[in-house]
PDB file of C-alpha atoms in Angstrom:
ATOM      1  CA  MET X 578    -124.070 -17.739  25.771  1.00  0.00           C
ATOM      2  CA  ALA X 579    -123.228 -17.259  29.435  1.00  0.00           C
ATOM      3  CA  ASP X 580    -125.657 -20.048  30.385  1.00  0.00           C
ATOM      4  CA  LEU X 581    -124.146 -22.373  27.788  1.00  0.00           C
ATOM      5  CA  ARG X 582    -120.633 -21.656  29.018  1.00  0.00           C
ATOM      6  CA  ALA X 583    -121.666 -22.362  32.597  1.00  0.00           C
ATOM      7  CA  ALA X 584    -123.231 -25.664  31.541  1.00  0.00           C
ATOM      8  CA  LEU X 585    -120.152 -26.704  29.569  1.00  0.00           C
ATOM      9  CA  ARG X 586    -117.834 -25.805  32.442  1.00  0.00           C
ATOM     10  CA  GLN X 587    -119.942 -27.871  34.818  1.00  0.00           C
ATOM     11  CA  ILE X 588    -119.840 -30.876  32.478  1.00  0.00           C
ATOM     12  CA  ALA X 589    -116.066 -30.617  32.208  1.00  0.00           C
ATOM     13  CA  GLN X 590    -115.660 -30.217  35.953  1.00  0.00           C
ATOM     14  CA  ASP X 591    -117.841 -33.255  36.639  1.00  0.00           C
ATOM     15  CA  ARG X 592    -116.427 -35.593  34.000  1.00  0.00           C
ATOM     16  CA  MET X 593    -112.785 -34.752  33.299  1.00  0.00           C
ATOM     17  CA  ALA X 594    -109.922 -36.659  34.856  1.00  0.00           C
ATOM     18  CA  THR X 595    -107.526 -33.765  35.370  1.00  0.00           C
ATOM     19  CA  ASP X 596    -103.781 -33.427  35.646  1.00  0.00           C
ATOM     20  CA  PRO X 597    -101.716 -30.312  36.466  1.00  0.00           C
ATOM     21  CA  ALA X 598    -101.776 -29.144  32.852  1.00  0.00           C
ATOM     22  CA  HIS X 599    -105.291 -30.212  31.824  1.00  0.00           C
ATOM     23  CA  ASP X 600    -107.858 -28.834  34.232  1.00  0.00           C
ATOM     24  CA  LEU X 601    -110.758 -26.398  34.183  1.00  0.00           C
ATOM     25  CA  ALA X 602    -108.366 -23.445  34.150  1.00  0.00           C
ATOM     26  CA  HIS X 603    -106.768 -24.867  30.990  1.00  0.00           C
ATOM     27  CA  LEU X 604    -110.184 -25.029  29.322  1.00  0.00           C
ATOM     28  CA  ASP X 605    -110.930 -21.434  30.313  1.00  0.00           C
ATOM     29  CA  ARG X 606    -107.625 -20.311  28.797  1.00  0.00           C
ATOM     30  CA  VAL X 607    -108.267 -22.236  25.577  1.00  0.00           C
ATOM     31  CA  TRP X 608    -111.662 -20.520  25.279  1.00  0.00           C
ATOM     32  CA  VAL X 609    -110.061 -17.099  25.813  1.00  0.00           C
ATOM     33  CA  ASN X 610    -107.486 -17.915  23.117  1.00  0.00           C
ATOM     34  CA  ALA X 611    -110.207 -19.152  20.761  1.00  0.00           C
ATOM     35  CA  ARG X 612    -112.318 -16.011  21.183  1.00  0.00           C
ATOM     36  CA  THR X 613    -109.271 -13.839  20.562  1.00  0.00           C
ATOM     37  CA  ILE X 614    -108.321 -15.663  17.366  1.00  0.00           C
ATOM     38  CA  ALA X 615    -111.864 -16.063  16.015  1.00  0.00           C
ATOM     39  CA  ASN X 616    -112.914 -12.436  16.438  1.00  0.00           C
ATOM     40  CA  GLY X 617    -116.557 -13.418  15.896  1.00  0.00           C
ATOM     41  CA  GLN X 618    -116.080 -15.012  12.455  1.00  0.00           C
ATOM     42  CA  VAL X 619    -117.194 -18.592  13.264  1.00  0.00           C
ATOM     43  CA  ASN X 620    -119.979 -20.593  14.903  1.00  0.00           C
ATOM     44  CA  THR X 621    -119.415 -19.483  18.483  1.00  0.00           C
ATOM     45  CA  ARG X 622    -121.494 -22.293  19.995  1.00  0.00           C
ATOM     46  CA  VAL X 623    -119.416 -24.925  18.232  1.00  0.00           C
ATOM     47  CA  LEU X 624    -116.152 -23.240  19.169  1.00  0.00           C
ATOM     48  CA  MET X 625    -117.160 -22.814  22.804  1.00  0.00           C
ATOM     49  CA  ALA X 626    -118.333 -26.416  23.109  1.00  0.00           C
ATOM     50  CA  ALA X 627    -115.150 -27.738  21.515  1.00  0.00           C
ATOM     51  CA  SER X 628    -113.027 -25.579  23.812  1.00  0.00           C
ATOM     52  CA  TYR X 629    -114.650 -26.981  26.942  1.00  0.00           C
ATOM     53  CA  LEU X 630    -115.118 -30.616  25.881  1.00  0.00           C
ATOM     54  CA  HIS X 631    -111.885 -31.329  23.996  1.00  0.00           C
ATOM     55  CA  ASP X 632    -110.251 -33.013  26.994  1.00  0.00           C
ATOM     56  CA  LEU X 633    -113.216 -35.064  28.234  1.00  0.00           C
ATOM     57  CA  VAL X 634    -110.953 -38.109  27.883  1.00  0.00           C
ATOM     58  CA  ASN X 635    -107.530 -37.056  29.132  1.00  0.00           C
ATOM     59  CA  LEU X 636    -104.922 -39.805  29.054  1.00  0.00           C
ATOM     60  CA  PRO X 637    -101.414 -39.309  30.502  1.00  0.00           C
ATOM     61  CA  LYS X 638     -98.692 -38.367  28.041  1.00  0.00           C
ATOM     62  CA  ASP X 639     -97.001 -41.737  28.582  1.00  0.00           C
ATOM     63  CA  ASP X 640    -100.198 -43.754  28.025  1.00  0.00           C
ATOM     64  CA  PRO X 641     -99.961 -46.001  24.918  1.00  0.00           C
ATOM     65  CA  GLU X 642    -103.530 -44.997  23.972  1.00  0.00           C
ATOM     66  CA  ARG X 643    -102.772 -41.271  24.144  1.00  0.00           C
ATOM     67  CA  ALA X 644    -103.281 -40.792  20.393  1.00  0.00           C
ATOM     68  CA  MET X 645    -106.884 -42.000  20.696  1.00  0.00           C
ATOM     69  CA  ALA X 646    -107.931 -39.610  23.471  1.00  0.00           C
ATOM     70  CA  SER X 647    -109.292 -36.852  21.224  1.00  0.00           C
ATOM     71  CA  ARG X 648    -111.420 -39.317  19.237  1.00  0.00           C
ATOM     72  CA  GLN X 649    -112.785 -40.706  22.479  1.00  0.00           C
ATOM     73  CA  SER X 650    -113.528 -37.186  23.706  1.00  0.00           C
ATOM     74  CA  ALA X 651    -115.413 -36.469  20.480  1.00  0.00           C
ATOM     75  CA  ARG X 652    -117.543 -39.583  20.908  1.00  0.00           C
ATOM     76  CA  GLU X 653    -118.361 -38.777  24.527  1.00  0.00           C
ATOM     77  CA  ALA X 654    -119.281 -35.193  23.621  1.00  0.00           C
ATOM     78  CA  ALA X 655    -122.130 -36.133  21.255  1.00  0.00           C
ATOM     79  CA  PRO X 656    -124.851 -37.112  23.784  1.00  0.00           C
ATOM     80  CA  LEU X 657    -123.867 -34.229  26.040  1.00  0.00           C
ATOM     81  CA  LEU X 658    -124.314 -31.763  23.198  1.00  0.00           C
ATOM     82  CA  ARG X 659    -127.702 -33.236  22.272  1.00  0.00           C
ATOM     83  CA  ASN X 660    -128.810 -32.692  25.843  1.00  0.00           C
ATOM     84  CA  LEU X 661    -127.755 -29.059  25.492  1.00  0.00           C
ATOM     85  CA  GLY X 662    -129.892 -28.598  22.371  1.00  0.00           C
ATOM     86  CA  PHE X 663    -127.171 -28.671  19.724  1.00  0.00           C
ATOM     87  CA  SER X 664    -128.265 -29.584  16.192  1.00  0.00           C
ATOM     88  CA  GLU X 665    -126.760 -32.626  14.497  1.00  0.00           C
ATOM     89  CA  ASP X 666    -124.717 -30.361  12.221  1.00  0.00           C
ATOM     90  CA  GLU X 667    -123.360 -28.503  15.243  1.00  0.00           C
ATOM     91  CA  ILE X 668    -122.542 -31.788  16.968  1.00  0.00           C
ATOM     92  CA  THR X 669    -120.671 -33.066  13.910  1.00  0.00           C
ATOM     93  CA  ALA X 670    -118.717 -29.816  13.660  1.00  0.00           C
ATOM     94  CA  THR X 671    -117.867 -29.859  17.367  1.00  0.00           C
ATOM     95  CA  GLN X 672    -116.786 -33.501  17.224  1.00  0.00           C
ATOM     96  CA  HIS X 673    -114.470 -32.803  14.308  1.00  0.00           C
ATOM     97  CA  ALA X 674    -112.869 -29.861  16.100  1.00  0.00           C
ATOM     98  CA  ILE X 675    -112.332 -31.979  19.214  1.00  0.00           C
ATOM     99  CA  ALA X 676    -110.902 -34.954  17.342  1.00  0.00           C
ATOM    100  CA  ALA X 677    -108.575 -32.812  15.203  1.00  0.00           C
ATOM    101  CA  HIS X 678    -107.146 -30.673  18.009  1.00  0.00           C
ATOM    102  CA  SER X 679    -104.710 -33.321  19.229  1.00  0.00           C
ATOM    103  CA  PHE X 680    -101.054 -33.274  18.189  1.00  0.00           C
ATOM    104  CA  SER X 681    -100.816 -37.066  18.383  1.00  0.00           C
ATOM    105  CA  ALA X 682    -104.126 -37.840  16.617  1.00  0.00           C
ATOM    106  CA  GLN X 683    -102.800 -36.543  13.265  1.00  0.00           C
ATOM    107  CA  ILE X 684    -106.271 -35.543  12.009  1.00  0.00           C
ATOM    108  CA  PRO X 685    -106.236 -32.535   9.618  1.00  0.00           C
ATOM    109  CA  PRO X 686    -108.533 -29.752  10.903  1.00  0.00           C
ATOM    110  CA  GLU X 687    -110.889 -28.997   8.023  1.00  0.00           C
ATOM    111  CA  THR X 688    -113.082 -26.223   9.443  1.00  0.00           C
ATOM    112  CA  PRO X 689    -112.343 -22.760  10.853  1.00  0.00           C
ATOM    113  CA  GLU X 690    -113.531 -23.900  14.290  1.00  0.00           C
ATOM    114  CA  ALA X 691    -111.206 -26.914  14.209  1.00  0.00           C
ATOM    115  CA  GLN X 692    -108.241 -24.803  13.121  1.00  0.00           C
ATOM    116  CA  ILE X 693    -108.908 -22.225  15.821  1.00  0.00           C
ATOM    117  CA  LEU X 694    -109.286 -24.855  18.540  1.00  0.00           C
ATOM    118  CA  ARG X 695    -106.034 -26.550  17.549  1.00  0.00           C
ATOM    119  CA  ASP X 696    -104.151 -23.259  17.625  1.00  0.00           C
ATOM    120  CA  SER X 697    -105.806 -22.222  20.900  1.00  0.00           C
ATOM    121  CA  ASP X 698    -104.906 -25.459  22.649  1.00  0.00           C
ATOM    122  CA  ARG X 699    -101.296 -25.307  21.451  1.00  0.00           C
ATOM    123  CA  LEU X 700    -100.978 -21.690  22.536  1.00  0.00           C
ATOM    124  CA  ASP X 701    -101.529 -22.852  26.100  1.00  0.00           C
ATOM    125  CA  ALA X 702     -98.257 -24.787  25.828  1.00  0.00           C
ATOM    126  CA  LEU X 703     -96.370 -21.523  25.184  1.00  0.00           C
ATOM    127  CA  GLY X 704     -95.521 -18.376  27.121  1.00  0.00           C
ATOM    128  CA  ALA X 705     -95.564 -18.041  30.890  1.00  0.00           C
ATOM    129  CA  ILE X 706     -98.352 -20.601  31.261  1.00  0.00           C
ATOM    130  CA  GLY X 707     -96.506 -22.978  28.948  1.00  0.00           C
ATOM    131  CA  ILE X 708     -93.394 -22.755  31.104  1.00  0.00           C
ATOM    132  CA  ALA X 709     -95.400 -23.574  34.214  1.00  0.00           C
ATOM    133  CA  ARG X 710     -97.239 -26.441  32.524  1.00  0.00           C
ATOM    134  CA  THR X 711     -94.029 -27.983  31.208  1.00  0.00           C
ATOM    135  CA  PHE X 712     -92.542 -28.330  34.647  1.00  0.00           C
ATOM    136  CA  ALA X 713     -95.835 -29.339  36.261  1.00  0.00           C
ATOM    137  CA  VAL X 714     -96.168 -32.247  33.830  1.00  0.00           C
ATOM    138  CA  ALA X 715     -92.517 -33.192  34.236  1.00  0.00           C
ATOM    139  CA  GLY X 716     -92.963 -33.322  37.997  1.00  0.00           C
ATOM    140  CA  SER X 717     -96.097 -35.449  37.765  1.00  0.00           C
ATOM    141  CA  LEU X 718     -94.258 -37.935  35.526  1.00  0.00           C
ATOM    142  CA  GLY X 719     -91.098 -37.964  37.622  1.00  0.00           C
ATOM    143  CA  ARG X 720     -88.912 -36.459  34.897  1.00  0.00           C
ATOM    144  CA  ALA X 721     -85.815 -34.398  35.601  1.00  0.00           C
ATOM    145  CA  LEU X 722     -85.784 -30.687  34.773  1.00  0.00           C
ATOM    146  CA  TYR X 723     -82.629 -31.049  32.676  1.00  0.00           C
ATOM    147  CA  ASP X 724     -79.506 -33.150  32.187  1.00  0.00           C
ATOM    148  CA  PRO X 725     -76.819 -31.545  34.394  1.00  0.00           C
ATOM    149  CA  ALA X 726     -74.060 -33.140  32.288  1.00  0.00           C
ATOM    150  CA  ASP X 727     -75.398 -31.717  29.005  1.00  0.00           C
ATOM    151  CA  PRO X 728     -78.386 -29.413  29.623  1.00  0.00           C
ATOM    152  CA  PHE X 729     -78.999 -28.484  25.993  1.00  0.00           C
ATOM    153  CA  ALA X 730     -78.200 -31.828  24.340  1.00  0.00           C
ATOM    154  CA  GLN X 731     -75.049 -30.759  22.523  1.00  0.00           C
ATOM    155  CA  ASP X 732     -73.423 -34.177  22.721  1.00  0.00           C
ATOM    156  CA  ARG X 733     -76.412 -36.474  23.160  1.00  0.00           C
ATOM    157  CA  PRO X 734     -79.777 -37.030  21.464  1.00  0.00           C
ATOM    158  CA  LEU X 735     -82.681 -34.971  22.711  1.00  0.00           C
ATOM    159  CA  ASP X 736     -84.756 -37.023  25.141  1.00  0.00           C
ATOM    160  CA  ASP X 737     -87.939 -35.390  26.407  1.00  0.00           C
ATOM    161  CA  LEU X 738     -89.009 -38.627  28.091  1.00  0.00           C
ATOM    162  CA  GLN X 739     -86.247 -37.991  30.636  1.00  0.00           C
ATOM    163  CA  PHE X 740     -85.588 -34.251  30.630  1.00  0.00           C
ATOM    164  CA  SER X 741     -88.272 -31.571  30.703  1.00  0.00           C
ATOM    165  CA  ILE X 742     -86.194 -28.862  29.021  1.00  0.00           C
ATOM    166  CA  ASP X 743     -85.558 -31.177  26.064  1.00  0.00           C
ATOM    167  CA  HIS X 744     -89.289 -31.049  25.292  1.00  0.00           C
ATOM    168  CA  TRP X 745     -88.923 -27.364  24.478  1.00  0.00           C
ATOM    169  CA  ARG X 746     -86.542 -28.109  21.613  1.00  0.00           C
ATOM    170  CA  VAL X 747     -88.293 -31.317  20.555  1.00  0.00           C
ATOM    171  CA  LYS X 748     -91.696 -29.671  20.203  1.00  0.00           C
ATOM    172  CA  LEU X 749     -92.645 -26.435  21.914  1.00  0.00           C
ATOM    173  CA  LEU X 750     -90.275 -23.945  20.298  1.00  0.00           C
ATOM    174  CA  ASP X 751     -91.444 -25.068  16.852  1.00  0.00           C
ATOM    175  CA  LEU X 752     -95.154 -24.568  17.552  1.00  0.00           C
ATOM    176  CA  PRO X 753     -95.309 -21.053  16.003  1.00  0.00           C
ATOM    177  CA  ASN X 754     -94.442 -22.627  12.639  1.00  0.00           C
ATOM    178  CA  ASP X 755     -97.308 -25.096  13.045  1.00  0.00           C
ATOM    179  CA  MET X 756    -100.104 -22.588  13.690  1.00  0.00           C
ATOM    180  CA  LEU X 757    -102.928 -22.533  11.153  1.00  0.00           C
ATOM    181  CA  THR X 758    -104.466 -19.102  11.782  1.00  0.00           C
ATOM    182  CA  GLU X 759    -102.923 -15.660  11.502  1.00  0.00           C
ATOM    183  CA  GLY X 760    -104.019 -14.787  15.012  1.00  0.00           C
ATOM    184  CA  GLY X 761    -102.523 -17.994  16.335  1.00  0.00           C
ATOM    185  CA  LYS X 762     -99.210 -17.304  14.604  1.00  0.00           C
ATOM    186  CA  THR X 763     -98.963 -13.814  16.087  1.00  0.00           C
ATOM    187  CA  LEU X 764     -99.757 -14.961  19.623  1.00  0.00           C
ATOM    188  CA  ALA X 765     -97.422 -17.945  19.329  1.00  0.00           C
ATOM    189  CA  ARG X 766     -94.479 -15.803  18.242  1.00  0.00           C
ATOM    190  CA  ASP X 767     -95.015 -13.446  21.178  1.00  0.00           C
ATOM    191  CA  ARG X 768     -95.242 -16.273  23.684  1.00  0.00           C
ATOM    192  CA  THR X 769     -92.257 -18.130  22.287  1.00  0.00           C
ATOM    193  CA  ALA X 770     -90.151 -14.990  22.682  1.00  0.00           C
ATOM    194  CA  ARG X 771     -90.930 -15.080  26.411  1.00  0.00           C
ATOM    195  CA  MET X 772     -89.837 -18.706  26.569  1.00  0.00           C
ATOM    196  CA  ILE X 773     -86.551 -17.944  24.850  1.00  0.00           C
ATOM    197  CA  GLN X 774     -85.907 -15.168  27.364  1.00  0.00           C
ATOM    198  CA  PHE X 775     -86.528 -17.706  30.133  1.00  0.00           C
ATOM    199  CA  LEU X 776     -84.084 -20.120  28.483  1.00  0.00           C
ATOM    200  CA  GLU X 777     -81.427 -17.421  28.331  1.00  0.00           C
ATOM    201  CA  ASP X 778     -81.909 -16.690  32.038  1.00  0.00           C
ATOM    202  CA  PHE X 779     -81.951 -20.398  32.804  1.00  0.00           C
ATOM    203  CA  ALA X 780     -78.717 -20.949  30.896  1.00  0.00           C
ATOM    204  CA  ALA X 781     -77.040 -18.080  32.747  1.00  0.00           C
ATOM    205  CA  GLU X 782     -78.058 -19.478  36.129  1.00  0.00           C
ATOM    206  CA  ILE X 783     -76.636 -22.933  35.378  1.00  0.00           C
ATOM    207  CA  ASP X 784     -73.542 -21.366  33.751  1.00  0.00           C
ATOM    208  CA  THR X 785     -74.047 -23.146  30.425  1.00  0.00           C
ATOM    209  CA  PRO X 786     -74.209 -21.253  27.122  1.00  0.00           C
ATOM    210  CA  LEU X 787     -77.528 -21.544  25.297  1.00  0.00           C
ATOM    211  CA  PRO X 788     -76.826 -22.894  21.787  1.00  0.00           C
ATOM    212  CA  PRO X 789     -78.093 -20.820  18.837  1.00  0.00           C
ATOM    213  CA  SER X 790     -80.178 -23.806  17.704  1.00  0.00           C
ATOM    214  CA  TRP X 791     -82.416 -23.231  20.730  1.00  0.00           C
ATOM    215  CA  THR X 792     -83.111 -19.591  19.905  1.00  0.00           C
ATOM    216  CA  ASP X 793     -83.799 -20.005  16.195  1.00  0.00           C
ATOM    217  CA  ALA X 794     -87.478 -20.847  16.819  1.00  0.00           C
TER     218      ALA X 794
END
């Protein structure tokens, strides 16, 4: 399996168009999450391949074709997997996991590998790494950290296209409720607790009370 992992990492490194939140380190973390959740109960080759090839096509968050990226990644993965000696059944299973991992694709994950990959990818948006990724993406897109007039959107609609912190309430803090596996749920709750602690510190430093609606994740 070490040789397969090395080959998959090399493919990803050679082919992926990376951004600050979707790079080889992200793929390594997703694989670590997937191994932790799976605990040896799935097809490890399929899960490893899906972990390393799920972002082969990585479109920016503001790209109008963003919802199609996971399907495109699945298509591009097929010939690569054949070259690595994967069976057609394994290729089909890997393609489904890749296509279904995306939040925007809205494809129900129907296999254990697909469910684990989706949870593992979303876990990387939480915790200490999730905090770092949020602000890295915001910086790359030219978005403000927060609205100084109303940091926690008490008197305005949430707008995560303008303010990075808004994205936490729009999406990230609700991710624990969206996990499909028991392992994913446990890890997500732990990581979200760290994010809420950060929000409390953040609120104190900008001298603005953190509303209860932000801590009820």
